Every structure is written in C-alpha cells, then in structure tokens.
Amino acid sequence: MRFQTLSLTALGLAMLSGSSLVAAEPLMLRDQLHHAKRNGVSYPVISPEYLSPFASDDAVEPDYVLVHDIDLGNHALNVKRAAACNKYITAKGGDTCEKIAKSNKITTQDFLGFNDQINHQCTNVMIGKKYCVKVGNGTLKNKVVTKKHTQHPAKHPSKTKTKAVSVNVNSRKKLQTSSAFTYYWTARAEDYADNSKFVTIKSCSGKAIANVRQTYADALVMEGAGVVGDKLVNLGDCNCVNYKCFEELNKHMNPFGLTSYGSPLRPYTTIAANDIPKGTKIFLPDLVGWSLPGSSKKHNGCLLVDDQSWSFASHHIDFYVFQRSHYEQMIQQHGTSHLDIYEDGDCNVLNYV
C-alpha cells in the first residue's frame, strides 16, 4: 500500500521539463518505506515482522522438476465446502452474524464457518461486503485420490536439455490446474475521483481521520484499506456504520497495509486464496522472469498465501501488486488470467521492495 499521493512519476508517464518532454523514472517500492535519519543520512526502516518470510538476496534458487499431473498418492485432500458457496448476501446497516444467519435459516456457527474472514466475536461485518450463506453438502470432506504422474524438467538456467536430473533436485507437484489469477492493490483517492459529497471517515472510537469523497469512502470500506493524504488506513475491528470503522496504521510496522489475517501486505509476495491454507508457499512457473513495476528484481515465481478474499471462492488466487498502475502495466504486458499452481519445493520468497 502507498502512503503518499499518486504522481505522474508513479504512473511512469512523461513529465514536462522546460519545453521538452522527458521520460519519468518509475517510483520505486522502497520509496514507500518509513525513513529515519542517522548522522544526517536518511535510510529505510522496516519491521522484523515484515521481513520474516524473506530469503536473503543471495540465496540460491534450488533446481527443481515440475510434476504436471496432480498426484496425492494415498494422502487425504481436505476440500473446503465453503469454497463451493452458491449463495451470497450483501451486508446492510445493522446486520450482525446472528441476524444474517437467522434470516437465511442457518446457524451462526455455520455462517462463521462459511466466512473465515469474520472474527469469532463477529465485530467486523462490513456494510456493502458479500458474505456466503449457503454451500453445498457440508463443511469439510476428506477425499482420497490416487493418480499416476509424470515428471518433466522445468526450464531452469542451471540445466541443459541433455543434463540428467540430479537426485537432489526437488519435485514441485501441481496443486491446481488453470486457476483464476487476478490482482489487487491499495485504494487511493485518485482512482475514485468524482464529485460526490465529502464525508468523514472515523476510527472505531469516533475520532475523525479525514474528509474524503463518499465514493472513495465506500471504496475504502469495500477494499479494506487505502491511502488518505499522508495516512495509511485499514478497516478496524468493529462494525462499519457511517464510516466509523477505520484505524490508522503504523507505517514502520506495516508500510503497505494489512491482510485479513492482520499480517503485513507484501507487494508481489502476498497471495489471497480461500482454498489454500494461510502460510503456504506456492510456486507459479508462469511468473518466473516477470519484470515488476517499482522493483529492480524479476520475479522467481515463489509466493506466500497470506490473505483471503470475500469476492471469490475456490480455484482462484489474487496477487497483491501495491497500486493500480502496477496492475495496469502487468496486465498489458502479460494478460494472464489463468495459470497452474505448484508446491513450493523450497523456493525462496524474495523481498521485491
């Protein structure tokens, strides 16, 4: 997430210099970090929690082979029935877990089970968000699948076509085939500019945070986080009534915002998924070598599932890319909408900031 206003530089557009146009340098992700001064020198400061998943920059990427057919042997596959939701409702003012459950003829426990993003106290039901109220035939089911698999060497700079695969090469088994692949980013007022009336967004305790256009206030509720002037705000742990439901984040601890689990959002690393457990590393070979707006590094395909989404169900992952202009650049370059998901195989999660 950003914590300063969007500029022409951030969009990578041309800017006017004197009487001629010159190419603008893209705004780097590291420019968004909190900075401190020591002996007159400014340097970025970031929390250990944010850095905890990352491998060192000089970590060697292990050789691997991709197992292209899903192979679970005799291991049980947990299939989350909530991922097969077939009815959603949109929360209205005054809705509670009990009220929604009763009106849809389910128990409150079922409702919470269908919607993992809601805490157990049910204090974060948000007006305007969609919630699942009906699924298939239950909650969890164990399914045993046995399938013959074949291995194919993945394209990798350290191997040639004639080189035998080493016994030390790890296998990365396919988890999902042709899953939907979308992007998400931090909301900013510039992306929702209009002439709607001004409203005040407030903290859960009622403290005024900022005056914004109502369209943008609605977007903040829907997206869960955004930039307001030089502040970074996130939905707080309370019901959202008249935009009194936000908290201002500590930019040192969470420079880009928070996931639904309360962990830091990490550009080009965080994945939102509803049918892959939190903390799972995954490997997307289609992403290997991608140039990343705002970063000097290319992607290695290794990602961390650390968020959820209320807007989709199973076989769908959402890729956090920091800002909308990054999404626009990447969708133009790659146009990827579906891809295969593999086990991580000890891949290295990199810090692209």
Tab-separated table of C-alpha atoms in Angstrom:
chain	number	residue	atom	x	y	z
A	1	MET	CA	0.000	0.000	0.000
A	2	ARG	CA	1.091	3.537	-0.644
A	3	PHE	CA	1.281	6.313	1.866
A	4	GLN	CA	1.731	9.302	-0.364
A	5	THR	CA	-0.328	10.696	-3.205
A	6	LEU	CA	-0.042	9.335	-6.724
A	7	SER	CA	2.076	11.352	-9.118
A	8	LEU	CA	2.859	11.311	-12.825
A	9	THR	CA	6.149	9.742	-11.865
A	10	ALA	CA	4.366	6.891	-10.116
A	11	LEU	CA	2.394	6.200	-13.244
A	12	GLY	CA	5.565	6.153	-15.293
A	13	LEU	CA	4.220	8.841	-17.599
A	14	ALA	CA	6.191	11.503	-19.393
A	15	MET	CA	6.566	14.734	-17.492
A	16	LEU	CA	7.221	18.237	-18.669
A	17	SER	CA	10.716	19.625	-18.131
A	18	GLY	CA	11.199	23.130	-19.519
A	19	SER	CA	9.765	22.973	-23.011
A	20	SER	CA	10.503	19.326	-23.712
A	21	LEU	CA	9.100	16.003	-22.582
A	22	VAL	CA	11.384	13.620	-20.770
A	23	ALA	CA	10.735	10.056	-19.633
A	24	ALA	CA	9.793	9.831	-15.971
A	25	GLU	CA	11.574	7.419	-13.655
A	26	PRO	CA	9.114	4.955	-12.073
A	27	LEU	CA	8.521	5.361	-8.360
A	28	MET	CA	10.297	2.540	-6.536
A	29	LEU	CA	8.603	0.481	-3.851
A	30	ARG	CA	11.409	1.234	-1.403
A	31	ASP	CA	10.417	4.924	-1.576
A	32	GLN	CA	7.244	3.994	0.305
A	33	LEU	CA	9.109	2.769	3.375
A	34	HIS	CA	9.387	4.733	6.594
A	35	HIS	CA	12.734	6.537	6.718
A	36	ALA	CA	14.846	7.622	9.658
A	37	LYS	CA	17.980	9.736	9.835
A	38	ARG	CA	21.270	8.769	11.378
A	39	ASN	CA	24.228	11.142	11.264
A	40	GLY	CA	22.342	13.226	8.736
A	41	VAL	CA	21.785	10.270	6.384
A	42	SER	CA	18.264	9.010	5.604
A	43	TYR	CA	17.749	5.255	5.451
A	44	PRO	CA	14.669	2.999	5.244
A	45	VAL	CA	13.331	1.379	8.402
A	46	ILE	CA	11.147	-1.710	8.281
A	47	SER	CA	9.917	-4.102	10.952
A	48	PRO	CA	11.289	-7.619	11.519
A	49	GLU	CA	7.741	-8.966	11.104
A	50	TYR	CA	7.564	-7.601	7.570
A	51	LEU	CA	10.943	-9.149	6.691
A	52	SER	CA	10.335	-12.524	8.374
A	53	PRO	CA	9.241	-14.599	5.310
A	54	PHE	CA	12.016	-13.459	3.008
A	55	ALA	CA	15.141	-15.310	1.976
A	56	SER	CA	18.392	-13.389	1.698
A	57	ASP	CA	19.092	-11.649	-1.598
A	58	ASP	CA	21.991	-14.007	-2.309
A	59	ALA	CA	20.001	-17.196	-1.605
A	60	VAL	CA	20.474	-19.814	-4.320
A	61	GLU	CA	17.277	-20.964	-6.020
A	62	PRO	CA	17.132	-24.787	-5.872
A	63	ASP	CA	16.884	-26.878	-9.011
A	64	TYR	CA	13.501	-28.487	-9.498
A	65	VAL	CA	11.261	-30.533	-11.739
A	66	LEU	CA	7.551	-29.907	-12.198
A	67	VAL	CA	5.135	-32.775	-11.676
A	68	HIS	CA	2.438	-31.796	-14.123
A	69	ASP	CA	-0.297	-34.215	-13.046
A	70	ILE	CA	-1.870	-33.773	-9.642
A	71	ASP	CA	-0.523	-36.621	-7.502
A	72	LEU	CA	-1.734	-37.034	-3.942
A	73	GLY	CA	-0.906	-40.744	-3.536
A	74	ASN	CA	-2.857	-42.017	-0.553
A	75	HIS	CA	-2.905	-38.671	1.234
A	76	ALA	CA	-6.262	-37.170	2.121
A	77	LEU	CA	-7.187	-33.943	0.396
A	78	ASN	CA	-9.190	-31.530	2.502
A	79	VAL	CA	-11.860	-29.968	0.328
A	80	LYS	CA	-13.384	-26.927	1.943
A	81	ARG	CA	-17.070	-26.963	1.188
A	82	ALA	CA	-17.365	-23.260	1.914
A	83	ALA	CA	-15.305	-22.684	-1.215
A	84	ALA	CA	-18.299	-24.018	-3.179
A	85	CYS	CA	-20.580	-21.263	-1.948
A	86	ASN	CA	-23.709	-20.954	-4.068
A	87	LYS	CA	-25.412	-18.033	-2.370
A	88	TYR	CA	-24.043	-14.692	-1.190
A	89	ILE	CA	-25.774	-11.766	0.545
A	90	THR	CA	-24.629	-8.169	0.832
A	91	ALA	CA	-24.436	-6.883	4.402
A	92	LYS	CA	-26.631	-3.888	5.254
A	93	GLY	CA	-26.579	-1.403	8.106
A	94	GLY	CA	-27.477	-3.078	11.399
A	95	ASP	CA	-26.604	-6.587	10.200
A	96	THR	CA	-24.998	-8.931	12.717
A	97	CYS	CA	-23.903	-12.545	12.372
A	98	GLU	CA	-26.969	-13.698	14.284
A	99	LYS	CA	-29.333	-11.569	12.206
A	100	ILE	CA	-27.870	-12.703	8.877
A	101	ALA	CA	-27.862	-16.348	9.980
A	102	LYS	CA	-31.470	-16.232	11.179
A	103	SER	CA	-32.765	-14.526	8.028
A	104	ASN	CA	-31.070	-17.172	5.873
A	105	LYS	CA	-32.162	-20.125	8.043
A	106	ILE	CA	-28.673	-21.210	9.077
A	107	THR	CA	-26.917	-21.254	12.430
A	108	THR	CA	-24.500	-18.544	13.478
A	109	GLN	CA	-21.802	-21.234	13.693
A	110	ASP	CA	-22.470	-22.196	10.059
A	111	PHE	CA	-22.305	-18.567	8.995
A	112	LEU	CA	-18.936	-18.090	10.693
A	113	GLY	CA	-17.709	-21.351	9.166
A	114	PHE	CA	-18.704	-20.200	5.677
A	115	ASN	CA	-16.918	-16.854	6.146
A	116	ASP	CA	-13.466	-17.287	7.662
A	117	GLN	CA	-12.723	-13.576	7.276
A	118	ILE	CA	-15.166	-12.783	10.122
A	119	ASN	CA	-13.685	-12.950	13.604
A	120	HIS	CA	-15.247	-15.104	16.314
A	121	GLN	CA	-16.717	-12.075	18.077
A	122	CYS	CA	-18.410	-11.055	14.821
A	123	THR	CA	-17.299	-7.451	15.192
A	124	ASN	CA	-16.028	-6.946	11.645
A	125	VAL	CA	-19.117	-7.483	9.469
A	126	MET	CA	-18.842	-4.687	6.899
A	127	ILE	CA	-21.702	-2.900	5.165
A	128	GLY	CA	-21.554	-3.485	1.411
A	129	LYS	CA	-19.453	-6.645	1.587
A	130	LYS	CA	-20.719	-10.003	0.351
A	131	TYR	CA	-20.907	-12.991	2.667
A	132	CYS	CA	-21.645	-16.649	1.995
A	133	VAL	CA	-24.899	-18.027	3.438
A	134	LYS	CA	-25.301	-21.288	1.552
A	135	VAL	CA	-22.877	-24.006	0.483
A	136	GLY	CA	-23.071	-27.490	-0.964
A	137	ASN	CA	-23.302	-30.550	1.228
A	138	GLY	CA	-21.351	-29.668	4.349
A	139	THR	CA	-18.186	-28.073	5.698
A	140	LEU	CA	-15.167	-30.325	5.238
A	141	LYS	CA	-14.779	-33.590	3.415
A	142	ASN	CA	-11.782	-35.855	3.118
A	143	LYS	CA	-11.221	-37.230	-0.324
A	144	VAL	CA	-8.536	-39.766	-1.229
A	145	VAL	CA	-7.170	-39.513	-4.737
A	146	THR	CA	-4.586	-41.774	-6.356
A	147	LYS	CA	-3.253	-40.834	-9.749
A	148	LYS	CA	-0.255	-41.793	-11.831
A	149	HIS	CA	2.022	-38.861	-12.502
A	150	THR	CA	4.777	-37.930	-14.898
A	151	GLN	CA	7.699	-35.618	-14.323
A	152	HIS	CA	9.035	-33.045	-16.735
A	153	PRO	CA	12.120	-30.946	-16.083
A	154	ALA	CA	11.253	-27.280	-15.588
A	155	LYS	CA	13.066	-24.680	-17.619
A	156	HIS	CA	15.937	-23.556	-15.434
A	157	PRO	CA	19.122	-21.648	-16.247
A	158	SER	CA	21.327	-24.194	-14.456
A	159	LYS	CA	20.213	-27.184	-16.549
A	160	THR	CA	20.640	-28.086	-20.206
A	161	LYS	CA	18.471	-30.337	-22.349
A	162	THR	CA	20.991	-33.199	-22.134
A	163	LYS	CA	21.784	-32.948	-18.419
A	164	ALA	CA	20.360	-35.711	-16.217
A	165	VAL	CA	18.169	-34.626	-13.342
A	166	SER	CA	20.103	-34.852	-10.061
A	167	VAL	CA	18.751	-36.871	-7.165
A	168	ASN	CA	18.930	-33.631	-5.172
A	169	VAL	CA	16.509	-31.847	-7.473
A	170	ASN	CA	13.196	-31.300	-5.703
A	171	SER	CA	9.833	-32.083	-7.234
A	172	ARG	CA	7.105	-29.476	-7.329
A	173	LYS	CA	3.742	-31.171	-7.656
A	174	LYS	CA	0.789	-29.484	-9.268
A	175	LEU	CA	-1.860	-28.378	-6.785
A	176	GLN	CA	-4.384	-26.764	-9.133
A	177	THR	CA	-4.855	-26.561	-12.884
A	178	SER	CA	-5.861	-23.374	-14.684
A	179	SER	CA	-6.901	-21.477	-11.561
A	180	ALA	CA	-8.193	-17.928	-11.993
A	181	PHE	CA	-5.463	-15.325	-11.484
A	182	THR	CA	-6.378	-11.739	-10.616
A	183	TYR	CA	-4.729	-8.719	-8.999
A	184	TYR	CA	-5.492	-6.437	-6.072
A	185	TRP	CA	-3.971	-3.250	-4.756
A	186	THR	CA	-4.337	-0.491	-2.207
A	187	ALA	CA	-7.144	2.001	-2.832
A	188	ARG	CA	-6.231	5.623	-3.462
A	189	ALA	CA	-8.484	8.642	-3.907
A	190	GLU	CA	-7.101	9.331	-7.399
A	191	ASP	CA	-8.585	6.055	-8.611
A	192	TYR	CA	-12.088	7.075	-7.462
A	193	ALA	CA	-12.182	10.771	-8.327
A	194	ASP	CA	-15.688	12.203	-8.759
A	195	ASN	CA	-17.946	14.978	-7.444
A	196	SER	CA	-19.730	13.068	-4.701
A	197	LYS	CA	-20.178	14.791	-1.364
A	198	PHE	CA	-17.484	14.819	1.300
A	199	VAL	CA	-17.855	12.509	4.308
A	200	THR	CA	-15.676	11.996	7.372
A	201	ILE	CA	-14.049	8.632	7.936
A	202	LYS	CA	-13.504	7.904	11.608
A	203	SER	CA	-11.859	5.428	13.911
A	204	CYS	CA	-13.927	2.808	15.752
A	205	SER	CA	-13.862	5.122	18.771
A	206	GLY	CA	-15.242	8.008	16.697
A	207	LYS	CA	-12.054	10.021	16.184
A	208	ALA	CA	-12.068	11.850	12.852
A	209	ILE	CA	-9.327	10.695	10.489
A	210	ALA	CA	-10.004	12.578	7.253
A	211	ASN	CA	-12.642	14.056	4.944
A	212	VAL	CA	-12.928	12.213	1.627
A	213	ARG	CA	-15.377	11.924	-1.235
A	214	GLN	CA	-18.179	9.485	-0.447
A	215	THR	CA	-17.330	7.323	-3.459
A	216	TYR	CA	-13.823	6.872	-2.102
A	217	ALA	CA	-15.105	6.237	1.425
A	218	ASP	CA	-17.268	3.434	0.012
A	219	ALA	CA	-14.220	2.074	-1.815
A	220	LEU	CA	-12.211	2.078	1.416
A	221	VAL	CA	-14.931	0.001	3.066
A	222	MET	CA	-15.020	-2.422	0.125
A	223	GLU	CA	-11.234	-2.731	-0.335
A	224	GLY	CA	-10.454	-2.708	3.378
A	225	ALA	CA	-7.520	-0.314	3.182
A	226	GLY	CA	-6.288	2.774	1.411
A	227	VAL	CA	-4.296	5.979	1.366
A	228	VAL	CA	-5.760	9.190	2.780
A	229	GLY	CA	-3.365	12.092	2.292
A	230	ASP	CA	-0.176	11.025	4.055
A	231	LYS	CA	-2.015	8.431	6.166
A	232	LEU	CA	-2.463	4.724	5.596
A	233	VAL	CA	-5.800	3.439	6.914
A	234	ASN	CA	-7.279	-0.010	7.378
A	235	LEU	CA	-10.666	-1.305	8.476
A	236	GLY	CA	-10.702	-1.621	12.246
A	237	ASP	CA	-12.136	-4.361	14.419
A	238	CYS	CA	-15.687	-3.010	14.606
A	239	ASN	CA	-18.890	-2.874	12.585
A	240	CYS	CA	-18.808	-0.191	9.927
A	241	VAL	CA	-21.554	2.372	10.480
A	242	ASN	CA	-21.380	5.796	8.827
A	243	TYR	CA	-17.698	5.210	8.009
A	244	LYS	CA	-16.786	4.947	11.714
A	245	CYS	CA	-14.692	1.803	11.379
A	246	PHE	CA	-11.091	2.638	10.441
A	247	GLU	CA	-7.677	2.652	12.052
A	248	GLU	CA	-4.512	4.492	11.066
A	249	LEU	CA	-1.622	2.107	10.547
A	250	ASN	CA	1.948	2.361	11.748
A	251	LYS	CA	3.942	2.723	8.528
A	252	HIS	CA	7.047	1.328	10.158
A	253	MET	CA	5.325	-1.931	11.057
A	254	ASN	CA	3.046	-2.173	8.007
A	255	PRO	CA	4.280	0.076	5.175
A	256	PHE	CA	1.772	-1.291	2.658
A	257	GLY	CA	-1.167	-2.244	4.881
A	258	LEU	CA	-2.636	-5.354	6.482
A	259	THR	CA	-4.091	-8.612	5.209
A	260	SER	CA	-7.357	-10.039	6.511
A	261	TYR	CA	-5.239	-12.026	8.976
A	262	GLY	CA	-3.623	-8.858	10.358
A	263	SER	CA	-0.211	-9.622	8.828
A	264	PRO	CA	1.688	-7.142	6.601
A	265	LEU	CA	0.800	-6.895	2.934
A	266	ARG	CA	3.920	-7.516	0.851
A	267	PRO	CA	3.972	-6.367	-2.812
A	268	TYR	CA	4.499	-9.168	-5.341
A	269	THR	CA	4.639	-11.723	-2.499
A	270	THR	CA	1.207	-11.818	-0.820
A	271	ILE	CA	-1.437	-14.067	-2.353
A	272	ALA	CA	-5.095	-14.145	-1.294
A	273	ALA	CA	-6.725	-17.573	-1.563
A	274	ASN	CA	-9.707	-19.214	0.072
A	275	ASP	CA	-8.856	-22.886	-0.536
A	276	ILE	CA	-5.109	-22.908	0.251
A	277	PRO	CA	-4.079	-22.666	3.929
A	278	LYS	CA	-2.554	-19.495	5.324
A	279	GLY	CA	1.237	-19.611	5.388
A	280	THR	CA	1.514	-21.957	2.394
A	281	LYS	CA	4.266	-21.168	-0.077
A	282	ILE	CA	3.289	-21.842	-3.695
A	283	PHE	CA	5.177	-21.771	-6.978
A	284	LEU	CA	3.821	-20.240	-10.200
A	285	PRO	CA	6.188	-21.038	-13.087
A	286	ASP	CA	4.334	-18.618	-15.366
A	287	LEU	CA	5.584	-15.714	-13.229
A	288	VAL	CA	9.278	-16.592	-13.462
A	289	GLY	CA	11.202	-13.748	-15.093
A	290	TRP	CA	8.391	-11.183	-14.900
A	291	SER	CA	9.561	-7.580	-14.621
A	292	LEU	CA	7.899	-5.865	-11.659
A	293	PRO	CA	6.940	-2.175	-11.728
A	294	GLY	CA	8.674	-0.304	-8.926
A	295	SER	CA	11.216	-3.071	-8.278
A	296	SER	CA	14.678	-3.737	-9.668
A	297	LYS	CA	14.188	-7.508	-9.361
A	298	LYS	CA	12.488	-10.043	-11.601
A	299	HIS	CA	10.010	-12.484	-10.112
A	300	ASN	CA	11.136	-16.011	-9.266
A	301	GLY	CA	7.604	-17.474	-9.117
A	302	CYS	CA	7.620	-18.089	-5.344
A	303	LEU	CA	4.668	-16.633	-3.393
A	304	LEU	CA	3.121	-16.738	0.074
A	305	VAL	CA	-0.589	-17.350	0.751
A	306	ASP	CA	-1.277	-14.816	3.498
A	307	ASP	CA	-4.684	-13.276	2.750
A	308	GLN	CA	-8.291	-14.158	1.965
A	309	SER	CA	-10.963	-12.637	-0.245
A	310	TRP	CA	-14.718	-12.342	0.197
A	311	SER	CA	-15.267	-11.817	-3.542
A	312	PHE	CA	-14.416	-15.276	-4.912
A	313	ALA	CA	-14.444	-18.928	-3.877
A	314	SER	CA	-12.119	-21.796	-4.871
A	315	HIS	CA	-9.516	-22.267	-7.622
A	316	HIS	CA	-8.812	-18.553	-7.645
A	317	ILE	CA	-5.849	-16.564	-6.341
A	318	ASP	CA	-5.409	-12.804	-6.008
A	319	PHE	CA	-1.938	-11.252	-6.442
A	320	TYR	CA	-1.116	-8.128	-4.398
A	321	VAL	CA	0.683	-5.577	-6.606
A	322	PHE	CA	0.691	-2.420	-4.429
A	323	GLN	CA	-1.063	0.060	-6.720
A	324	ARG	CA	-3.466	0.148	-9.622
A	325	SER	CA	-0.906	1.472	-12.120
A	326	HIS	CA	1.221	-1.628	-11.452
A	327	TYR	CA	-1.759	-3.828	-12.287
A	328	GLU	CA	-2.366	-1.892	-15.493
A	329	GLN	CA	1.243	-2.303	-16.590
A	330	MET	CA	1.358	-6.008	-15.774
A	331	ILE	CA	-1.963	-6.908	-17.365
A	332	GLN	CA	-0.830	-5.130	-20.528
A	333	GLN	CA	2.498	-6.979	-20.562
A	334	HIS	CA	1.285	-10.446	-19.586
A	335	GLY	CA	-2.504	-10.644	-19.823
A	336	THR	CA	-2.510	-13.751	-17.627
A	337	SER	CA	-5.944	-14.742	-16.315
A	338	HIS	CA	-5.495	-18.466	-15.528
A	339	LEU	CA	-2.441	-20.469	-14.506
A	340	ASP	CA	-1.290	-23.670	-12.824
A	341	ILE	CA	-0.281	-23.707	-9.154
A	342	TYR	CA	2.512	-25.926	-7.813
A	343	GLU	CA	4.018	-26.821	-4.469
A	344	ASP	CA	6.831	-24.516	-3.450
A	345	GLY	CA	9.625	-27.100	-3.450
A	346	ASP	CA	11.672	-24.967	-1.038
A	347	CYS	CA	11.587	-21.970	-3.345
A	348	ASN	CA	12.848	-18.677	-1.948
A	349	VAL	CA	10.341	-15.952	-1.100
A	350	LEU	CA	12.053	-12.725	-2.190
A	351	ASN	CA	11.674	-9.173	-0.955
A	352	TYR	CA	10.883	-7.087	-4.037
A	353	VAL	CA	10.978	-3.832	-2.085
